[in-house]
CSV table of N, CA and C in Angstrom, one decimal:
chain,number,residue,atom,x,y,z
A,23,MET,N,28.9,143.9,179.4
A,23,MET,CA,30.0,143.7,178.4
A,23,MET,C,29.4,143.4,177.1
A,24,GLU,N,29.9,144.1,176.1
A,24,GLU,CA,29.3,143.9,174.7
A,24,GLU,C,30.1,142.9,174.0
A,25,PRO,N,29.4,142.2,173.1
A,25,PRO,CA,30.1,141.1,172.3
A,25,PRO,C,31.1,141.8,171.4
A,26,THR,N,32.1,141.1,171.1
A,26,THR,CA,33.1,141.6,170.2
A,26,THR,C,32.7,141.5,168.8
A,27,ASN,N,33.1,142.4,168.0
A,27,ASN,CA,32.7,142.3,166.6
A,27,ASN,C,33.3,141.0,165.9
A,28,LYS,N,34.4,140.6,166.5
A,28,LYS,CA,35.1,139.4,165.9
A,28,LYS,C,34.1,138.2,166.0
A,29,GLU,N,33.4,138.1,167.2
A,29,GLU,CA,32.5,137.0,167.4
A,29,GLU,C,31.4,137.0,166.4
A,30,ILE,N,30.8,138.2,166.2
A,30,ILE,CA,29.7,138.3,165.2
A,30,ILE,C,30.2,138.1,163.8
A,31,ILE,N,31.4,138.6,163.5
A,31,ILE,CA,31.9,138.4,162.1
A,31,ILE,C,32.2,136.9,161.9
A,32,TYR,N,32.7,136.3,162.9
A,32,TYR,CA,33.0,134.8,162.8
A,32,TYR,C,31.7,134.1,162.5
A,33,CYS,N,30.6,134.4,163.2
A,33,CYS,CA,29.3,133.7,162.9
A,33,CYS,C,28.7,134.1,161.6
A,34,GLN,N,28.9,135.4,161.2
A,34,GLN,CA,28.4,135.8,159.9
A,34,GLN,C,29.1,135.1,158.7
A,35,LYS,N,30.4,134.8,158.9
A,35,LYS,CA,31.2,134.1,157.9
A,35,LYS,C,30.6,132.6,157.8
A,36,VAL,N,30.4,132.0,159.0
A,36,VAL,CA,29.8,130.7,159.0
A,36,VAL,C,28.4,130.7,158.3
A,37,LEU,N,27.6,131.7,158.7
A,37,LEU,CA,26.3,131.8,158.1
A,37,LEU,C,26.4,131.9,156.6
A,38,HIS,N,27.3,132.8,156.1
A,38,HIS,CA,27.4,133.0,154.7
A,38,HIS,C,27.8,131.6,154.0
A,39,LEU,N,28.8,130.9,154.6
A,39,LEU,CA,29.2,129.6,154.0
A,39,LEU,C,28.0,128.6,154.0
A,40,LEU,N,27.2,128.6,155.1
A,40,LEU,CA,26.1,127.7,155.2
A,40,LEU,C,25.0,128.0,154.1
A,41,GLU,N,24.8,129.3,153.9
A,41,GLU,CA,23.9,129.7,152.8
A,41,GLU,C,24.4,129.3,151.5
A,42,ASP,N,25.7,129.5,151.2
A,42,ASP,CA,26.3,129.1,149.9
A,42,ASP,C,26.2,127.6,149.8
A,43,LEU,N,26.4,126.9,150.8
A,43,LEU,CA,26.3,125.4,150.8
A,43,LEU,C,24.9,125.0,150.5
A,44,GLN,N,23.9,125.6,151.1
A,44,GLN,CA,22.5,125.3,150.8
A,44,GLN,C,22.2,125.6,149.3
A,45,LYS,N,22.7,126.7,148.8
A,45,LYS,CA,22.4,127.0,147.4
A,45,LYS,C,23.0,126.0,146.4
A,46,VAL,N,24.2,125.6,146.7
A,46,VAL,CA,24.9,124.6,145.9
A,46,VAL,C,24.1,123.2,146.0
A,47,GLN,N,23.7,122.9,147.2
A,47,GLN,CA,23.0,121.6,147.4
A,47,GLN,C,21.7,121.6,146.6
A,48,GLN,N,21.0,122.7,146.7
A,48,GLN,CA,19.7,122.9,145.9
A,48,GLN,C,20.0,122.8,144.4
A,49,SER,N,21.1,123.4,144.0
A,49,SER,CA,21.4,123.3,142.5
A,49,SER,C,21.7,121.9,142.1
A,50,ILE,N,22.4,121.2,143.0
A,50,ILE,CA,22.8,119.8,142.7
A,50,ILE,C,21.5,119.0,142.6
A,51,GLU,N,20.6,119.2,143.5
A,51,GLU,CA,19.3,118.4,143.4
A,51,GLU,C,18.5,118.7,142.2
A,52,SER,N,18.4,120.0,141.9
A,52,SER,CA,17.6,120.4,140.7
A,52,SER,C,18.3,120.0,139.4
A,53,PHE,N,19.6,120.1,139.4
A,53,PHE,CA,20.4,119.7,138.2
A,53,PHE,C,20.3,118.2,138.0
A,54,ALA,N,20.4,117.4,139.1
A,54,ALA,CA,20.3,115.9,139.0
A,54,ALA,C,18.9,115.5,138.4
A,55,GLU,N,17.8,116.2,138.9
A,55,GLU,CA,16.5,115.9,138.4
A,55,GLU,C,16.4,116.3,136.9
A,56,TYR,N,16.9,117.4,136.5
A,56,TYR,CA,16.9,117.9,135.1
A,56,TYR,C,17.7,116.9,134.3
A,57,SER,N,18.8,116.5,134.7
A,57,SER,CA,19.7,115.6,134.0
A,57,SER,C,19.0,114.3,133.8
A,58,ASP,N,18.4,113.7,134.8
A,58,ASP,CA,17.6,112.5,134.6
A,58,ASP,C,16.5,112.6,133.7
A,59,LYS,N,15.7,113.7,133.7
A,59,LYS,CA,14.6,113.9,132.8
A,59,LYS,C,15.1,114.0,131.4
A,60,GLN,N,16.3,114.7,131.2
A,60,GLN,CA,16.8,114.8,129.8
A,60,GLN,C,17.2,113.4,129.3
A,61,LYS,N,17.9,112.6,130.1
A,61,LYS,CA,18.3,111.3,129.7
A,61,LYS,C,17.1,110.4,129.4
A,62,ILE,N,16.0,110.5,130.2
A,62,ILE,CA,14.8,109.7,129.9
A,62,ILE,C,14.2,110.2,128.6
A,63,HIS,N,14.1,111.5,128.4
A,63,HIS,CA,13.4,112.0,127.2
A,63,HIS,C,14.2,111.6,126.0
A,64,THR,N,15.5,111.7,126.0
A,64,THR,CA,16.3,111.3,124.9
A,64,THR,C,16.2,109.8,124.5
A,65,HIS,N,16.2,109.0,125.6
A,65,HIS,CA,16.0,107.6,125.4
A,65,HIS,C,14.6,107.2,124.8
A,66,GLN,N,13.6,107.9,125.3
A,66,GLN,CA,12.3,107.6,124.8
A,66,GLN,C,12.1,108.0,123.4
A,67,THR,N,12.7,109.2,123.0
A,67,THR,CA,12.6,109.7,121.7
A,67,THR,C,13.3,108.7,120.7
A,68,LEU,N,14.5,108.3,121.0
A,68,LEU,CA,15.2,107.3,120.2
A,68,LEU,C,14.4,106.0,120.1
A,69,SER,N,13.9,105.5,121.2
A,69,SER,CA,13.1,104.3,121.2
A,69,SER,C,11.9,104.4,120.3
A,70,LEU,N,11.2,105.5,120.4
A,70,LEU,CA,10.0,105.7,119.6
A,70,LEU,C,10.3,105.7,118.1
A,71,ILE,N,11.4,106.4,117.7
A,71,ILE,CA,11.8,106.5,116.3
A,71,ILE,C,12.2,105.1,115.8
A,72,LEU,N,12.9,104.3,116.6
A,72,LEU,CA,13.3,103.0,116.2
A,72,LEU,C,12.0,102.1,116.0
A,73,LYS,N,11.1,102.2,116.9
A,73,LYS,CA,9.9,101.3,116.8
A,73,LYS,C,9.0,101.8,115.6
A,74,LEU,N,9.0,103.1,115.3
A,74,LEU,CA,8.2,103.5,114.2
A,74,LEU,C,8.9,103.1,112.9
A,75,ILE,N,10.2,103.1,112.8
A,75,ILE,CA,10.9,102.6,111.6
A,75,ILE,C,10.6,101.1,111.4
A,76,ILE,N,10.6,100.3,112.4
A,76,ILE,CA,10.2,98.9,112.3
A,76,ILE,C,8.8,98.7,111.8
A,77,PHE,N,7.9,99.6,112.3
A,77,PHE,CA,6.5,99.5,111.9
A,77,PHE,C,6.4,99.8,110.4
A,78,LEU,N,7.1,100.9,110.0
A,78,LEU,CA,7.1,101.2,108.5
A,78,LEU,C,7.7,100.1,107.7
A,79,ILE,N,8.7,99.5,108.1
A,79,ILE,CA,9.3,98.3,107.4
A,79,ILE,C,8.3,97.2,107.3
A,80,ILE,N,7.6,96.9,108.4
A,80,ILE,CA,6.6,95.8,108.3
A,80,ILE,C,5.5,96.1,107.3
A,81,LEU,N,5.0,97.4,107.3
A,81,LEU,CA,4.0,97.8,106.4
A,81,LEU,C,4.6,97.8,104.9
A,82,GLY,N,5.8,98.2,104.7
A,82,GLY,CA,6.4,98.2,103.4
A,82,GLY,C,6.5,96.7,102.9
A,83,VAL,N,7.0,95.8,103.7
A,83,VAL,CA,7.1,94.4,103.3
A,83,VAL,C,5.7,93.8,103.0
A,84,GLY,N,4.7,94.2,103.8
A,84,GLY,CA,3.3,93.7,103.6
A,84,GLY,C,2.8,94.2,102.2
A,85,ILE,N,3.1,95.5,101.9
A,85,ILE,CA,2.6,96.0,100.6
A,85,ILE,C,3.4,95.3,99.5
A,86,LEU,N,4.7,95.1,99.6
A,86,LEU,CA,5.5,94.5,98.6
A,86,LEU,C,5.0,93.0,98.4
A,87,LEU,N,4.6,92.3,99.4
A,87,LEU,CA,4.1,91.0,99.3
A,87,LEU,C,2.6,91.0,98.9
A,88,LYS,N,2.0,92.1,98.7
A,88,LYS,CA,0.7,92.3,98.2
A,88,LYS,C,-0.3,91.6,99.2
A,89,LEU,N,-0.1,91.8,100.5
A,89,LEU,CA,-1.1,91.3,101.5
A,89,LEU,C,-2.4,92.1,101.4
A,90,SER,N,-3.4,91.5,101.8
A,90,SER,CA,-4.7,92.2,101.8
A,90,SER,C,-4.7,93.3,102.8
A,91,LEU,N,-5.6,94.3,102.5
A,91,LEU,CA,-5.7,95.5,103.4
A,91,LEU,C,-6.1,95.0,104.8
A,92,VAL,N,-7.0,94.1,104.9
A,92,VAL,CA,-7.5,93.6,106.2
A,92,VAL,C,-6.3,93.0,107.0
A,93,LEU,N,-5.5,92.2,106.3
A,93,LEU,CA,-4.4,91.5,107.0
A,93,LEU,C,-3.4,92.6,107.4
A,94,LEU,N,-3.1,93.6,106.6
A,94,LEU,CA,-2.2,94.7,107.0
A,94,LEU,C,-2.8,95.4,108.2
A,95,LEU,N,-4.1,95.6,108.2
A,95,LEU,CA,-4.7,96.3,109.3
A,95,LEU,C,-4.5,95.5,110.6
A,96,VAL,N,-4.7,94.2,110.5
A,96,VAL,CA,-4.6,93.3,111.7
A,96,VAL,C,-3.1,93.3,112.2
A,97,ILE,N,-2.2,93.2,111.2
A,97,ILE,CA,-0.8,93.3,111.6
A,97,ILE,C,-0.4,94.6,112.2
A,98,SER,N,-1.0,95.7,111.7
A,98,SER,CA,-0.7,97.0,112.3
A,98,SER,C,-1.3,97.1,113.7
A,99,VAL,N,-2.5,96.6,113.9
A,99,VAL,CA,-3.1,96.7,115.3
A,99,VAL,C,-2.3,95.9,116.2
A,100,VAL,N,-1.9,94.7,115.8
A,100,VAL,CA,-1.1,93.8,116.7
A,100,VAL,C,0.2,94.5,117.0
A,101,TYR,N,0.9,95.0,116.0
A,101,TYR,CA,2.2,95.6,116.2
A,101,TYR,C,2.0,96.9,117.1
A,102,LEU,N,1.0,97.7,116.9
A,102,LEU,CA,0.8,98.9,117.8
A,102,LEU,C,0.6,98.5,119.2
A,103,PHE,N,-0.2,97.4,119.4
A,103,PHE,CA,-0.4,96.9,120.8
A,103,PHE,C,0.9,96.4,121.4
A,104,ILE,N,1.7,95.7,120.6
A,104,ILE,CA,3.0,95.2,121.1
A,104,ILE,C,3.9,96.4,121.3
A,105,PHE,N,3.8,97.4,120.4
A,105,PHE,CA,4.6,98.6,120.5
A,105,PHE,C,4.4,99.3,121.8
A,106,CYS,N,3.1,99.5,122.2
A,106,CYS,CA,2.8,100.2,123.4
A,106,CYS,C,3.3,99.4,124.6
A,107,LEU,N,3.2,98.1,124.6
A,107,LEU,CA,3.7,97.3,125.7
A,107,LEU,C,5.2,97.4,125.8
A,108,LEU,N,5.9,97.3,124.6
A,108,LEU,CA,7.4,97.4,124.6
A,108,LEU,C,7.8,98.8,125.0
A,109,PHE,N,7.1,99.8,124.6
A,109,PHE,CA,7.5,101.2,125.0
A,109,PHE,C,7.5,101.4,126.5
A,110,ARG,N,6.4,100.9,127.1
A,110,ARG,CA,6.3,101.0,128.6
A,110,ARG,C,7.4,100.2,129.3
A,111,TYR,N,7.6,98.9,128.8
A,111,TYR,CA,8.6,98.1,129.4
A,111,TYR,C,10.0,98.7,129.2
A,112,ASP,N,10.3,99.2,128.0
A,112,ASP,CA,11.6,99.7,127.7
A,112,ASP,C,11.8,101.0,128.6
A,113,SER,N,10.8,101.8,128.8
A,113,SER,CA,10.9,103.0,129.6
A,113,SER,C,11.2,102.6,131.1
A,114,LYS,N,10.5,101.6,131.6
A,114,LYS,CA,10.7,101.2,133.0
A,114,LYS,C,12.1,100.7,133.1
A,115,LYS,N,12.6,99.8,132.2
A,115,LYS,CA,13.9,99.3,132.3
A,115,LYS,C,15.0,100.4,132.2
A,116,PHE,N,14.7,101.4,131.3
A,116,PHE,CA,15.7,102.5,131.2
A,116,PHE,C,15.8,103.2,132.5
A,117,LYS,N,14.6,103.5,133.1
A,117,LYS,CA,14.6,104.3,134.4
A,117,LYS,C,15.4,103.5,135.5
A,118,GLU,N,15.2,102.1,135.5
A,118,GLU,CA,16.0,101.3,136.4
A,118,GLU,C,17.5,101.4,136.2
A,119,LYS,N,17.8,101.3,134.9
A,119,LYS,CA,19.2,101.4,134.5
A,119,LYS,C,19.8,102.7,134.9
A,120,LEU,N,19.0,103.8,134.7
A,120,LEU,CA,19.4,105.1,135.0
A,120,LEU,C,19.7,105.3,136.5
A,121,ALA,N,18.8,104.7,137.3
A,121,ALA,CA,19.0,104.7,138.8
A,121,ALA,C,20.2,104.0,139.2
A,122,LEU,N,20.7,103.0,138.4
A,122,LEU,CA,21.9,102.3,138.7
A,122,LEU,C,23.1,103.0,138.2
A,123,GLY,N,22.9,104.1,137.5
A,123,GLY,CA,24.1,104.9,137.0
A,123,GLY,C,24.5,104.6,135.6
A,124,GLY,N,23.6,104.1,134.8
A,124,GLY,CA,23.9,103.8,133.4
A,124,GLY,C,23.9,105.0,132.5
A,125,GLY,N,24.3,104.9,131.3
A,125,GLY,CA,24.3,106.0,130.3
A,125,GLY,C,25.7,106.5,130.0
A,126,THR,N,26.0,106.5,128.7
A,126,THR,CA,27.4,106.9,128.4
A,126,THR,C,27.5,107.8,127.2
A,127,SER,N,26.4,108.4,126.7
A,127,SER,CA,26.5,109.2,125.6
A,127,SER,C,27.2,110.5,125.9
A,128,LEU,N,27.6,111.2,124.8
A,128,LEU,CA,28.4,112.5,125.0
A,128,LEU,C,27.6,113.5,125.8
A,129,LYS,N,26.3,113.6,125.5
A,129,LYS,CA,25.5,114.6,126.2
A,129,LYS,C,25.4,114.2,127.7
A,130,MET,N,25.3,112.9,128.0
A,130,MET,CA,25.2,112.5,129.4
A,130,MET,C,26.5,112.7,130.1
A,131,LYS,N,27.6,112.5,129.4
A,131,LYS,CA,29.0,112.8,130.0
A,131,LYS,C,29.1,114.3,130.3
A,132,SER,N,28.6,115.1,129.4
A,132,SER,CA,28.6,116.6,129.7
A,132,SER,C,27.8,116.9,130.9
A,133,LEU,N,26.6,116.3,131.0
A,133,LEU,CA,25.7,116.6,132.1
A,133,LEU,C,26.4,116.1,133.4
A,134,ASN,N,27.0,115.0,133.4
A,134,ASN,CA,27.7,114.4,134.5
A,134,ASN,C,28.9,115.3,134.9
A,135,ALA,N,29.6,115.9,133.9
A,135,ALA,CA,30.7,116.8,134.2
A,135,ALA,C,30.2,118.0,134.9
A,136,ASP,N,29.1,118.6,134.5
A,136,ASP,CA,28.5,119.8,135.2
A,136,ASP,C,28.1,119.4,136.6
A,137,LEU,N,27.5,118.3,136.8
A,137,LEU,CA,27.1,117.8,138.1
A,137,LEU,C,28.4,117.6,139.0
A,138,ASN,N,29.4,117.1,138.4
A,138,ASN,CA,30.7,116.9,139.2
A,138,ASN,C,31.3,118.3,139.6
A,139,LYS,N,31.1,119.3,138.8
A,139,LYS,CA,31.6,120.6,139.2
A,139,LYS,C,30.8,121.1,140.4
A,140,LEU,N,29.5,120.9,140.3
A,140,LEU,CA,28.7,121.4,141.5
A,140,LEU,C,29.1,120.6,142.7
A,141,LYS,N,29.3,119.3,142.6
A,141,LYS,CA,29.7,118.5,143.8
A,141,LYS,C,31.1,119.0,144.3
A,142,ALA,N,32.0,119.3,143.4
A,142,ALA,CA,33.3,119.8,143.8
A,142,ALA,C,33.2,121.1,144.6
A,143,GLU,N,32.3,122.0,144.1
A,143,GLU,CA,32.0,123.2,144.8
A,143,GLU,C,31.5,123.0,146.2
A,144,GLU,N,30.6,122.0,146.3
A,144,GLU,CA,30.0,121.6,147.6
A,144,GLU,C,31.1,121.1,148.6
A,145,ILE,N,32.0,120.3,148.1
A,145,ILE,CA,33.1,119.8,148.9
A,145,ILE,C,34.0,121.0,149.3
A,146,LYS,N,34.3,121.9,148.4
A,146,LYS,CA,35.1,123.1,148.7
A,146,LYS,C,34.5,123.9,149.9
A,147,ILE,N,33.2,124.2,149.8
A,147,ILE,CA,32.5,124.9,150.8
A,147,ILE,C,32.5,124.2,152.1
A,148,GLN,N,32.2,122.9,152.0
A,148,GLN,CA,32.2,122.1,153.3
A,148,GLN,C,33.6,122.0,153.9
A,149,THR,N,34.6,122.0,153.2
A,149,THR,CA,36.0,122.0,153.7
A,149,THR,C,36.3,123.3,154.4
A,150,GLU,N,35.9,124.4,153.7
A,150,GLU,CA,36.1,125.7,154.3
A,150,GLU,C,35.3,125.8,155.6
A,151,LEU,N,34.1,125.3,155.6
A,151,LEU,CA,33.2,125.4,156.8
A,151,LEU,C,33.8,124.6,157.9
A,152,ASN,N,34.5,123.5,157.6
A,152,ASN,CA,35.1,122.7,158.7
A,152,ASN,C,36.2,123.5,159.5
A,153,HIS,N,36.8,124.5,158.8
A,153,HIS,CA,37.8,125.3,159.5
A,153,HIS,C,37.2,126.1,160.6
A,154,PHE,N,35.9,126.4,160.6
A,154,PHE,CA,35.2,127.2,161.6
A,154,PHE,C,34.8,126.2,162.7
A,155,ASN,N,35.7,125.8,163.5
A,155,ASN,CA,35.4,124.7,164.5
A,155,ASN,C,35.0,125.2,165.8
A,156,ARG,N,34.8,126.5,166.1
A,156,ARG,CA,34.3,126.9,167.4
A,156,ARG,C,32.8,126.6,167.5
A,157,ILE,N,32.1,126.4,166.4
A,157,ILE,CA,30.7,126.0,166.4
A,157,ILE,C,30.7,124.5,166.1
A,158,PRO,N,30.1,123.7,167.0
A,158,PRO,CA,30.1,122.3,166.8
A,158,PRO,C,29.3,122.0,165.5
A,159,SER,N,29.7,120.9,164.8
A,159,SER,CA,29.1,120.6,163.5
A,159,SER,C,27.6,120.4,163.6
A,160,GLN,N,27.1,119.8,164.7
A,160,GLN,CA,25.6,119.6,164.7
A,160,GLN,C,24.8,120.9,164.9
A,161,PHE,N,25.5,122.0,165.2
A,161,PHE,CA,24.8,123.3,165.3
A,161,PHE,C,25.1,124.2,164.1
A,162,LYS,N,25.8,123.7,163.1
A,162,LYS,CA,26.2,124.5,162.0
A,162,LYS,C,25.0,124.5,161.0
A,163,THR,N,23.9,125.2,161.3
A,163,THR,CA,22.8,125.3,160.4
A,163,THR,C,22.5,126.8,160.3
A,164,THR,N,21.8,127.2,159.3
A,164,THR,CA,21.5,128.6,159.1
A,164,THR,C,20.6,129.1,160.2
A,165,GLU,N,19.7,128.3,160.7
A,165,GLU,CA,18.8,128.7,161.8
A,165,GLU,C,19.5,128.9,163.1
A,166,VAL,N,20.4,128.0,163.5
A,166,VAL,CA,21.1,128.2,164.7
A,166,VAL,C,22.1,129.3,164.7
A,167,VAL,N,22.8,129.4,163.6
A,167,VAL,CA,23.8,130.5,163.5
A,167,VAL,C,23.1,131.9,163.5
A,168,SER,N,22.0,132.0,162.8
A,168,SER,CA,21.3,133.2,162.7
A,168,SER,C,20.8,133.6,164.1
A,169,HIS,N,20.3,132.7,164.9
A,169,HIS,CA,19.9,133.0,166.2
A,169,HIS,C,21.1,133.4,167.1
A,170,MET,N,22.2,132.8,166.9
A,170,MET,CA,23.4,133.1,167.7
A,170,MET,C,23.8,134.6,167.4
A,171,ILE,N,23.8,135.0,166.1
A,171,ILE,CA,24.1,136.3,165.7
A,171,ILE,C,23.2,137.3,166.4
A,172,ARG,N,21.9,137.0,166.4
A,172,ARG,CA,20.9,137.9,167.0
A,172,ARG,C,21.1,138.0,168.5
A,173,TYR,N,21.5,136.9,169.2
A,173,TYR,CA,21.7,137.0,170.6
A,173,TYR,C,22.9,137.9,170.9
A,174,MET,N,23.9,137.8,170.1
A,174,MET,CA,25.1,138.7,170.3
A,174,MET,C,24.8,140.2,169.9
A,175,LYS,N,24.1,140.4,168.8
A,175,LYS,CA,23.8,141.8,168.5
A,175,LYS,C,22.9,142.4,169.5
A,176,ARG,N,22.0,141.7,170.1
A,176,ARG,CA,21.1,142.3,171.1
A,176,ARG,C,21.8,142.4,172.5
A,177,GLY,N,23.0,141.9,172.6
A,177,GLY,CA,23.7,142.0,173.8
A,177,GLY,C,23.4,140.9,174.8
A,178,GLU,N,22.6,139.9,174.5
A,178,GLU,CA,22.2,138.8,175.4
A,178,GLU,C,23.4,137.9,175.6
A,179,ALA,N,24.3,137.8,174.6
A,179,ALA,CA,25.5,136.9,174.7
A,179,ALA,C,26.7,137.7,174.2
A,180,GLN,N,27.8,137.4,174.9
A,180,GLN,CA,29.0,138.1,174.6
A,180,GLN,C,30.0,137.3,173.7
A,181,ASN,N,29.7,136.0,173.6
A,181,ASN,CA,30.6,135.2,172.7
A,181,ASN,C,29.8,134.1,172.1
A,182,ILE,N,30.4,133.3,171.3
A,182,ILE,CA,29.8,132.2,170.6
A,182,ILE,C,29.2,131.1,171.6
A,183,GLU,N,30.0,130.8,172.6
A,183,GLU,CA,29.6,129.8,173.5
A,183,GLU,C,28.3,130.2,174.3
A,184,GLU,N,28.3,131.5,174.7
A,184,GLU,CA,27.1,132.0,175.4
A,184,GLU,C,25.9,132.0,174.4
A,185,ALA,N,26.1,132.4,173.2
A,185,ALA,CA,25.0,132.4,172.2
A,185,ALA,C,24.4,131.0,172.0
A,186,LEU,N,25.4,130.1,171.9
A,186,LEU,CA,24.9,128.7,171.7
A,186,LEU,C,24.2,128.2,172.9
A,187,TYR,N,24.6,128.6,174.1
A,187,TYR,CA,23.9,128.2,175.4
A,187,TYR,C,22.5,128.7,175.4
A,188,PHE,N,22.4,130.0,175.0
A,188,PHE,CA,21.0,130.6,175.0
A,188,PHE,C,20.1,130.0,173.9
A,189,TRP,N,20.7,129.6,172.8
A,189,TRP,CA,19.9,128.9,171.8
A,189,TRP,C,19.4,127.6,172.3
A,190,LYS,N,20.3,126.8,173.0
A,190,LYS,CA,19.9,125.5,173.5
A,190,LYS,C,18.8,125.7,174.6
A,191,MET,N,18.9,126.8,175.4
A,191,MET,CA,17.9,127.0,176.4
A,191,MET,C,16.5,127.3,175.8
A,192,ASP,N,16.6,128.2,174.7
A,192,ASP,CA,15.3,128.5,174.0
A,192,ASP,C,14.7,127.2,173.4
A,193,GLU,N,15.5,126.4,172.8
A,193,GLU,CA,15.0,125.2,172.2
A,193,GLU,C,14.4,124.2,173.2
A,194,THR,N,15.0,124.2,174.4
A,194,THR,CA,14.5,123.4,175.5
A,194,THR,C,13.2,123.9,175.9
A,195,LYS,N,13.0,125.2,176.0
A,195,LYS,CA,11.8,125.8,176.4
A,195,LYS,C,10.7,125.6,175.4
A,196,HIS,N,11.1,125.7,174.1
A,196,HIS,CA,10.1,125.4,173.0
A,196,HIS,C,9.7,124.0,172.9
A,197,SER,N,10.6,123.1,173.1
A,197,SER,CA,10.2,121.7,173.1
A,197,SER,C,9.4,121.2,174.3
A,198,ALA,N,9.7,121.9,175.4
A,198,ALA,CA,8.9,121.6,176.7
A,198,ALA,C,7.5,122.2,176.6
A,199,GLY,N,7.4,123.3,175.9
A,199,GLY,CA,6.1,124.0,175.7
A,199,GLY,C,5.1,123.3,174.7
A,200,LYS,N,5.7,122.4,173.9
A,200,LYS,CA,4.8,121.7,172.9
A,200,LYS,C,4.2,120.5,173.4
């Protein structure tokens, strides 16, 4: 008895949805990483500009007060040392804040909106995938469904249940052989 095309088509639809879900999840991961990097870069740039402005103000005040060149040099070295420490501390604090979900600038809101669109797409695909309930959720992976399709195309299984049974048997053989 040959498998019905309906069984194969059913599995192919599930496989297609799983592949789409995988793509969206990868996009979410890479977008989230990109978004965090952008937020950190923007913050570090603004922090650097602010600290350089403060440095220039200190030098300007020193020149106006007609401080000696040696004293200005000492003040500059001390400030640059403090600047380096503050920059590292500020960057660490910002990364911690970012991990907690901080950030409210317009650019960040735009990035979050794009990320929310991707998450909505993920939920939509997951909801559609849940309608295909003949395959248990723990077996809804691209690997398992691909094997099930192969079993049916080769004629080893006539329906989804048999294909799933053969896949479980193969997995048991592989795990026992290791």
